[in-house]
Amino acid sequence: MNTAERAVVLELRGVSRVHGEGAAEVHALRDVDLTLVEGELVAVMGPSGSGKSTLLTLLGGLDRPTSGEVFIEGQGLAELSTKQLAAMRRRSVGYVFQDLNLIPTLTAVENVGLPLELDGASRRTARRTALRSLEDVELVELADRFPDEMSGGQQQRVAIARALVGPRRVLLADEPTGALDSQTGEAVLRVLRKRIDRGAAGLLVTHDARHAAWADRIVFLRDGQITDTTASDLSAEALLGSGRHV
Amino acid sequence: MALLMEGPRHGYQLRAEFEARTGGTWPLNVGQVYTTLQRLERDGLVEGAGEADAEGRIAYVLTTAGRAQAADWFTTPVDKTSDPRDELSIKLALGVGMKGVDIAALVQTQRAATLRQLQDYTRLKRQADEAHDLAWELVLERLIFSAESQVRWLDHVESRVSRALRAEPASATATDADRVRS
């Protein structure tokens, strides 16, 4: 499907974020435009201090821009009260970090169902929906295990399941494979990619080119600005000559 | 020769198998295959296995010497025959310090292009994985690792060059000061 036909899930319009004032003023982001549609995974690369973390916090509604607008599933975040914003985050946005993603005293399925329970769902409904989400990351058989009974890669898959449980369609990931070995990291990305293909949008902050390559687009940030974007749409034939037909 | 270790093959079969296993990354023409077979036959490494088939194609097998050499190939490391004319290295070596060449832009343009390649290889690898095509997947991983290493090298070049540029005015001042002192 052409990206033009797909629903816009996340959008930044002319977003800037300035920290501090006067001489101490730091422009963390400068006039950034970015749109993510359903089924799209976008990787963000850039040196430290380039604005990657600011971008994630603004997209997740954890901070407000100095100027410009952020939209999640068509809803402008500026129009929401703090309380409405919190509800929006619970229902729409999930985070996956490098580590410490899960609550150690809850099982996998309880961790995944937690945002639903916090949003008022009954324990039973939360469990049923959480199990479906664990199925999506091929981990339903470990539903009743505690985090310390799972490998690092399995824990990250649980975190992905929680990030996109129920109605949630926005996944924001900050170095989600940073603490994993190369093979496990790749297995996590494979699951993440599949889950997003089935109808979500994801923003992946990473410094690892091999991991960024799983994205549809790679965006470079430097000094708070998007300096470049790469997208892959070559056919295998164009890439490797005519010998192969994929 | 390695493919002949698995039994008699004629030229077309050898080409088809080679390309299937390497995903067409290094396309062969059948003429090349037959020329090679003739050379190997001359050197006593392969021989015809019986009569030509209905289409006039002769299958080849390895001789004892050929079998030994093919086995040897698998147990010997590949010579360091890296591309003697690495264009990117030459471009950077010539561009550094040359007026009017923006190294940062050069690095970024190259990095974006290499990342795009990396994205393409990764997409093909996903397909190869779904098709359980291990040989093709390994070839793609080779390309992926090599592209990744280029990106890492470019990151390194970028930081080295920007550090050198920042250091430059200071060293110029030191030289001037030295000159004044002497």
XYZ file of C-alpha atoms in Angstrom:
428
model
C 0.000 0.000 0.000
C 1.223 3.472 -0.836
C 2.040 5.578 2.230
C -0.181 8.332 0.843
C -3.240 6.104 1.348
C -2.458 5.182 4.944
C -3.738 6.918 8.049
C -1.396 9.414 9.698
C -0.671 8.229 13.236
C 1.962 10.698 14.431
C 2.763 14.164 13.243
C 5.093 16.979 14.213
C 4.523 20.344 12.517
C 7.202 22.998 12.821
C 8.151 21.800 16.286
C 10.838 23.601 18.264
C 11.848 23.089 21.862
C 14.029 25.552 23.706
C 15.390 24.815 27.172
C 16.605 27.617 29.413
C 16.647 31.340 28.691
C 19.002 34.085 27.556
C 22.637 33.055 27.410
C 21.791 29.565 28.719
C 19.253 28.993 25.938
C 19.554 25.574 24.286
C 17.668 24.795 21.100
C 16.987 21.084 21.524
C 14.779 20.941 18.426
C 14.431 23.462 15.632
C 11.411 23.560 13.354
C 11.039 19.810 12.919
C 8.389 18.347 10.606
C 7.822 14.605 10.768
C 4.901 12.380 9.832
C 4.446 8.677 10.532
C 1.682 6.675 8.889
C 0.161 3.366 9.895
C 2.513 0.453 9.331
C 5.561 2.680 9.283
C 8.728 2.309 11.325
C 11.043 5.326 11.331
C 14.532 5.206 12.810
C 16.188 8.305 14.240
C 19.969 8.534 14.259
C 22.273 11.303 15.310
C 25.094 12.103 17.698
C 24.335 12.564 21.387
C 22.819 15.939 22.091
C 21.263 16.116 18.630
C 17.694 16.153 19.968
C 16.702 12.474 19.759
C 15.443 12.219 23.328
C 13.594 15.527 23.114
C 11.867 14.235 20.010
C 10.694 11.116 21.871
C 9.414 13.018 24.907
C 7.478 15.472 22.724
C 5.945 12.708 20.608
C 4.905 10.861 23.730
C 3.264 13.966 25.176
C 5.647 13.952 28.147
C 6.751 17.490 27.329
C 5.250 20.339 25.323
C 6.978 22.115 22.423
C 8.016 25.777 22.681
C 6.411 26.283 19.280
C 4.781 24.104 16.658
C 2.250 21.311 17.065
C 2.219 17.585 17.887
C -0.637 15.361 16.722
C -1.318 11.796 17.815
C -3.925 10.051 15.673
C -5.174 13.420 14.473
C -5.545 14.912 17.967
C -3.515 18.056 18.611
C -1.836 17.676 21.997
C -1.787 21.440 22.653
C -5.579 21.440 23.020
C -5.544 18.841 25.795
C -5.512 19.499 29.525
C -2.864 17.742 31.598
C -5.431 15.140 32.645
C -6.637 14.561 29.080
C -3.041 14.294 27.940
C -2.324 11.603 30.537
C -5.373 9.636 29.353
C -4.275 10.044 25.736
C -0.847 8.669 26.604
C -2.319 5.636 28.379
C -4.570 4.820 25.443
C -2.357 5.628 22.493
C 1.343 5.614 23.260
C 3.729 2.940 24.491
C 7.415 3.183 25.293
C 10.177 0.611 25.039
C 13.482 1.539 26.665
C 16.866 -0.115 26.725
C 16.169 -1.805 30.055
C 14.037 -1.698 33.193
C 10.905 -1.897 31.109
C 8.837 -4.243 33.217
C 7.547 -4.206 36.764
C 9.359 -7.110 38.445
C 6.501 -8.084 40.779
C 3.994 -8.519 37.947
C 3.837 -11.419 35.476
C 4.257 -10.829 31.736
C 0.520 -10.729 31.105
C -0.063 -8.415 34.093
C 2.654 -6.065 32.855
C 1.083 -5.975 29.399
C -2.436 -5.459 30.791
C -1.427 -2.751 33.257
C -2.091 0.289 31.024
C -5.586 -1.078 30.328
C -6.302 -1.569 34.032
C -5.026 1.931 34.779
C -7.437 3.126 32.150
C -10.350 1.456 33.935
C -10.619 -1.933 32.228
C -11.600 -4.909 34.418
C -8.844 -7.342 35.315
C -10.482 -9.992 33.117
C -10.758 -7.758 30.056
C -7.214 -6.526 30.593
C -5.912 -10.108 30.763
C -7.784 -11.175 27.636
C -6.510 -8.190 25.626
C -2.997 -8.588 27.035
C -2.902 -12.250 25.988
C -3.798 -11.232 22.440
C -0.974 -8.730 22.459
C 1.460 -11.375 23.744
C 0.334 -13.633 20.902
C 1.362 -10.861 18.482
C 4.920 -11.009 19.801
C 4.917 -14.844 19.840
C 5.203 -15.077 23.598
C 1.798 -16.161 24.844
C 3.232 -19.357 26.355
C 5.255 -17.272 28.835
C 2.283 -15.142 29.903
C 2.439 -16.147 33.581
C 6.181 -15.835 34.047
C 7.775 -13.038 36.010
C 10.373 -10.809 34.281
C 13.301 -12.424 36.107
C 12.200 -15.802 34.707
C 12.609 -14.518 31.141
C 15.621 -13.683 28.958
C 16.440 -10.086 28.035
C 15.052 -10.578 24.537
C 11.803 -12.046 25.859
C 11.419 -9.122 28.260
C 11.791 -6.671 25.384
C 9.117 -8.554 23.446
C 6.814 -8.239 26.478
C 7.579 -4.509 26.501
C 6.599 -4.318 22.813
C 3.377 -6.198 23.570
C 2.592 -3.699 26.346
C 3.521 -0.710 24.181
C 0.935 -1.771 21.603
C -1.695 -3.425 23.800
C -5.387 -2.902 23.014
C -6.076 0.360 21.216
C -2.474 1.631 21.383
C -0.954 2.255 17.986
C 2.123 4.363 18.730
C 5.379 2.774 19.798
C 8.311 4.944 20.851
C 11.510 3.020 21.367
C 14.785 4.320 22.796
C 17.678 1.939 22.035
C 15.413 -1.098 22.674
C 18.150 -3.512 21.596
C 20.980 -1.698 23.380
C 21.345 -4.236 26.178
C 21.013 -7.318 23.968
C 23.505 -9.346 21.952
C 23.359 -8.995 18.199
C 21.247 -12.112 17.442
C 18.738 -11.421 20.219
C 18.533 -7.774 19.248
C 17.705 -8.790 15.728
C 15.013 -11.211 16.896
C 13.425 -8.371 18.892
C 13.494 -6.092 15.851
C 11.934 -8.795 13.719
C 9.006 -9.008 16.153
C 8.778 -5.221 16.421
C 8.748 -4.882 12.650
C 6.035 -7.528 12.223
C 3.894 -5.949 14.921
C 4.135 -2.533 13.274
C 3.379 -3.973 9.849
C 0.093 -5.214 11.300
C -1.143 -1.701 11.987
C 0.862 0.581 14.278
C 3.525 3.236 13.879
C 6.907 3.199 15.523
C 9.759 5.594 16.113
C 13.041 3.899 16.892
C 15.954 5.860 18.309
C 19.188 3.973 17.776
C 22.870 4.524 17.137
C 23.208 1.114 15.500
C 23.058 1.308 11.701
C 22.245 -2.379 11.357
C 19.201 -1.948 13.579
C 18.129 1.332 11.986
C 18.095 -0.530 8.664
C 14.917 -2.351 9.760
C 13.028 0.933 9.433
C 11.208 2.223 6.362
C 12.924 5.566 6.780
C 16.016 6.701 8.614
C 16.020 10.288 9.813
C 19.228 12.067 10.819
C 19.125 14.670 13.540
C 21.921 17.134 14.059
C 21.778 20.159 16.349
C 18.032 19.739 16.682
C 17.330 19.681 12.969
C 16.507 16.917 10.528
C 19.445 17.009 8.141
C 18.719 13.996 5.982
C 16.219 11.199 5.393
C 16.801 7.925 3.620
C 14.122 5.595 2.370
C 14.547 2.263 0.702
C 12.431 1.343 -2.257
C 14.805 -0.299 -4.687
C 13.890 -3.641 -6.134
C 16.211 -6.551 -5.487
C 17.043 -6.626 -9.184
C 18.172 -3.022 -9.161
C 20.283 -3.775 -6.118
C 21.997 -6.984 -7.055
C 21.690 -7.397 -10.785
C 19.297 -9.529 -12.744
C 20.212 -12.946 -11.394
C 17.720 -12.918 -8.565
C 13.963 -12.735 -8.569
C 12.538 -12.166 -5.148
C 34.904 -27.130 -8.311
C 33.317 -26.983 -4.879
C 29.928 -27.691 -6.444
C 31.369 -30.705 -8.280
C 32.197 -32.239 -4.898
C 28.492 -33.063 -4.664
C 28.527 -35.141 -7.866
C 28.629 -34.812 -11.666
C 27.228 -31.558 -13.106
C 27.209 -29.978 -16.530
C 27.906 -26.268 -17.096
C 24.293 -25.075 -17.008
C 23.662 -26.923 -13.745
C 26.795 -25.404 -12.207
C 25.737 -21.912 -13.135
C 22.196 -22.401 -11.863
C 23.369 -23.835 -8.547
C 25.988 -21.134 -8.023
C 23.478 -18.373 -8.610
C 20.798 -20.009 -6.488
C 23.165 -20.283 -3.529
C 24.584 -16.776 -3.819
C 21.320 -15.066 -4.679
C 22.626 -13.868 -8.029
C 25.016 -11.497 -6.279
C 27.783 -12.524 -8.658
C 26.075 -13.436 -11.943
C 27.944 -15.874 -14.201
C 27.519 -16.416 -17.893
C 27.541 -19.984 -19.074
C 30.451 -19.299 -21.447
C 32.624 -18.438 -18.430
C 31.607 -21.688 -16.777
C 32.541 -23.798 -19.824
C 35.849 -21.980 -20.343
C 36.706 -22.675 -16.723
C 35.741 -26.326 -17.048
C 37.972 -26.690 -20.120
C 40.880 -25.116 -18.277
C 40.349 -27.405 -15.292
C 40.183 -30.410 -17.639
C 43.452 -29.346 -19.253
C 45.028 -29.134 -15.785
C 43.766 -32.586 -14.895
C 41.392 -31.406 -12.166
C 38.088 -32.411 -13.788
C 37.092 -34.933 -16.450
C 34.045 -35.680 -18.551
C 31.713 -38.227 -16.997
C 30.526 -40.406 -19.847
C 28.719 -39.403 -23.029
C 26.903 -36.188 -23.857
C 23.184 -36.142 -22.975
C 20.379 -35.683 -25.516
C 21.091 -31.928 -25.633
C 24.813 -32.485 -26.215
C 25.845 -31.476 -22.677
C 28.674 -33.306 -20.958
C 28.664 -33.672 -17.205
C 31.973 -33.224 -15.400
C 33.380 -34.881 -12.288
C 36.404 -34.059 -10.163
C 39.564 -36.119 -10.603
C 41.445 -37.219 -7.473
C 43.683 -34.145 -7.776
C 40.638 -31.922 -8.303
C 38.909 -33.357 -5.263
C 41.984 -32.640 -3.140
C 42.202 -29.073 -4.443
C 38.498 -28.389 -3.834
C 38.773 -29.745 -0.281
C 41.844 -27.572 0.189
C 39.891 -24.502 -0.885
C 37.468 -24.923 2.003
C 40.211 -25.253 4.586
C 42.430 -22.398 3.402
C 41.809 -18.786 4.459
C 41.017 -16.285 1.723
C 43.937 -14.042 0.746
C 43.699 -10.414 1.716
C 42.676 -9.246 -1.721
C 40.713 -6.157 -0.691
C 39.755 -3.807 -3.476
C 43.075 -2.181 -4.406
C 41.283 0.957 -5.562
C 38.863 1.768 -2.787
C 37.253 4.825 -4.328
C 35.809 6.167 -1.106
C 39.164 6.097 0.700
C 40.805 7.828 -2.247
C 38.046 10.432 -2.354
C 38.514 11.216 1.337
C 42.303 11.171 1.188
C 42.292 13.637 -1.682
C 39.442 15.731 -0.303
C 40.796 16.271 3.216
C 42.459 19.663 3.313
C 41.442 20.505 -0.262
C 39.774 23.904 -0.604
C 36.141 23.741 -1.697
C 35.599 20.133 -0.582
C 33.103 19.840 2.256
C 34.163 16.621 3.994
C 31.206 16.681 6.398
C 28.808 16.805 3.453
C 30.759 14.118 1.615
C 30.558 11.853 4.668
C 26.840 12.476 5.166
C 26.011 11.840 1.491
C 27.943 8.593 1.543
C 26.500 7.519 4.885
C 22.943 8.118 3.681
C 23.637 6.093 0.526
C 25.196 3.233 2.489
C 22.336 3.210 4.992
C 19.896 2.999 2.118
C 21.787 -0.048 0.875
C 21.713 -1.470 4.364
C 17.939 -1.030 4.429
C 17.629 -2.862 1.116
C 19.829 -5.758 2.242
C 17.876 -5.988 5.496
C 14.592 -6.159 3.615
C 15.955 -8.942 1.390
C 17.242 -10.746 4.469
C 13.770 -10.711 6.029
C 12.433 -12.321 2.871
C 15.272 -14.870 2.799
C 14.593 -15.718 6.427
C 10.904 -16.279 5.731
C 11.843 -18.521 2.793
C 14.372 -20.438 4.970
C 17.047 -19.728 2.378
C 20.157 -19.991 4.576
C 22.814 -19.728 1.835
C 21.299 -16.516 0.457
C 20.816 -15.153 3.952
C 24.521 -15.663 4.732
C 25.561 -13.814 1.587
C 23.224 -10.952 2.520
C 24.600 -10.847 6.049
C 28.082 -10.470 4.581
C 26.853 -7.430 2.652
C 25.069 -6.106 5.747
C 28.159 -6.387 7.944
C 30.290 -4.746 5.311
C 27.842 -1.825 4.870
C 27.584 -1.455 8.644
C 31.343 -1.301 8.953
C 31.453 1.423 6.334
C 28.887 3.470 8.273
C 30.929 3.075 11.465
C 34.073 4.106 9.669
C 32.277 7.179 8.272
C 31.117 8.122 11.808
C 34.733 7.844 12.868
C 35.965 9.950 9.928
C 33.389 12.606 10.724
C 34.455 12.946 14.344
C 38.178 12.825 13.489
C 37.812 15.530 10.848
C 35.704 17.795 13.045
C 38.207 17.373 15.897
C 41.073 18.201 13.536
C 39.237 21.289 12.291
C 38.633 22.490 15.840
C 42.311 21.944 16.695
C 43.576 23.741 13.594
C 43.337 27.406 14.691
C 45.114 26.547 17.962
C 48.001 24.830 16.202
C 48.293 27.719 13.743
C 48.628 30.118 16.675
C 51.289 27.931 18.245
C 53.266 27.916 15.013
C 53.046 31.707 14.779
C 54.170 32.020 18.364
C 57.111 29.714 17.674
C 58.074 31.784 14.683
C 57.982 34.991 16.719
C 60.120 33.392 19.419
C 62.775 32.193 16.969
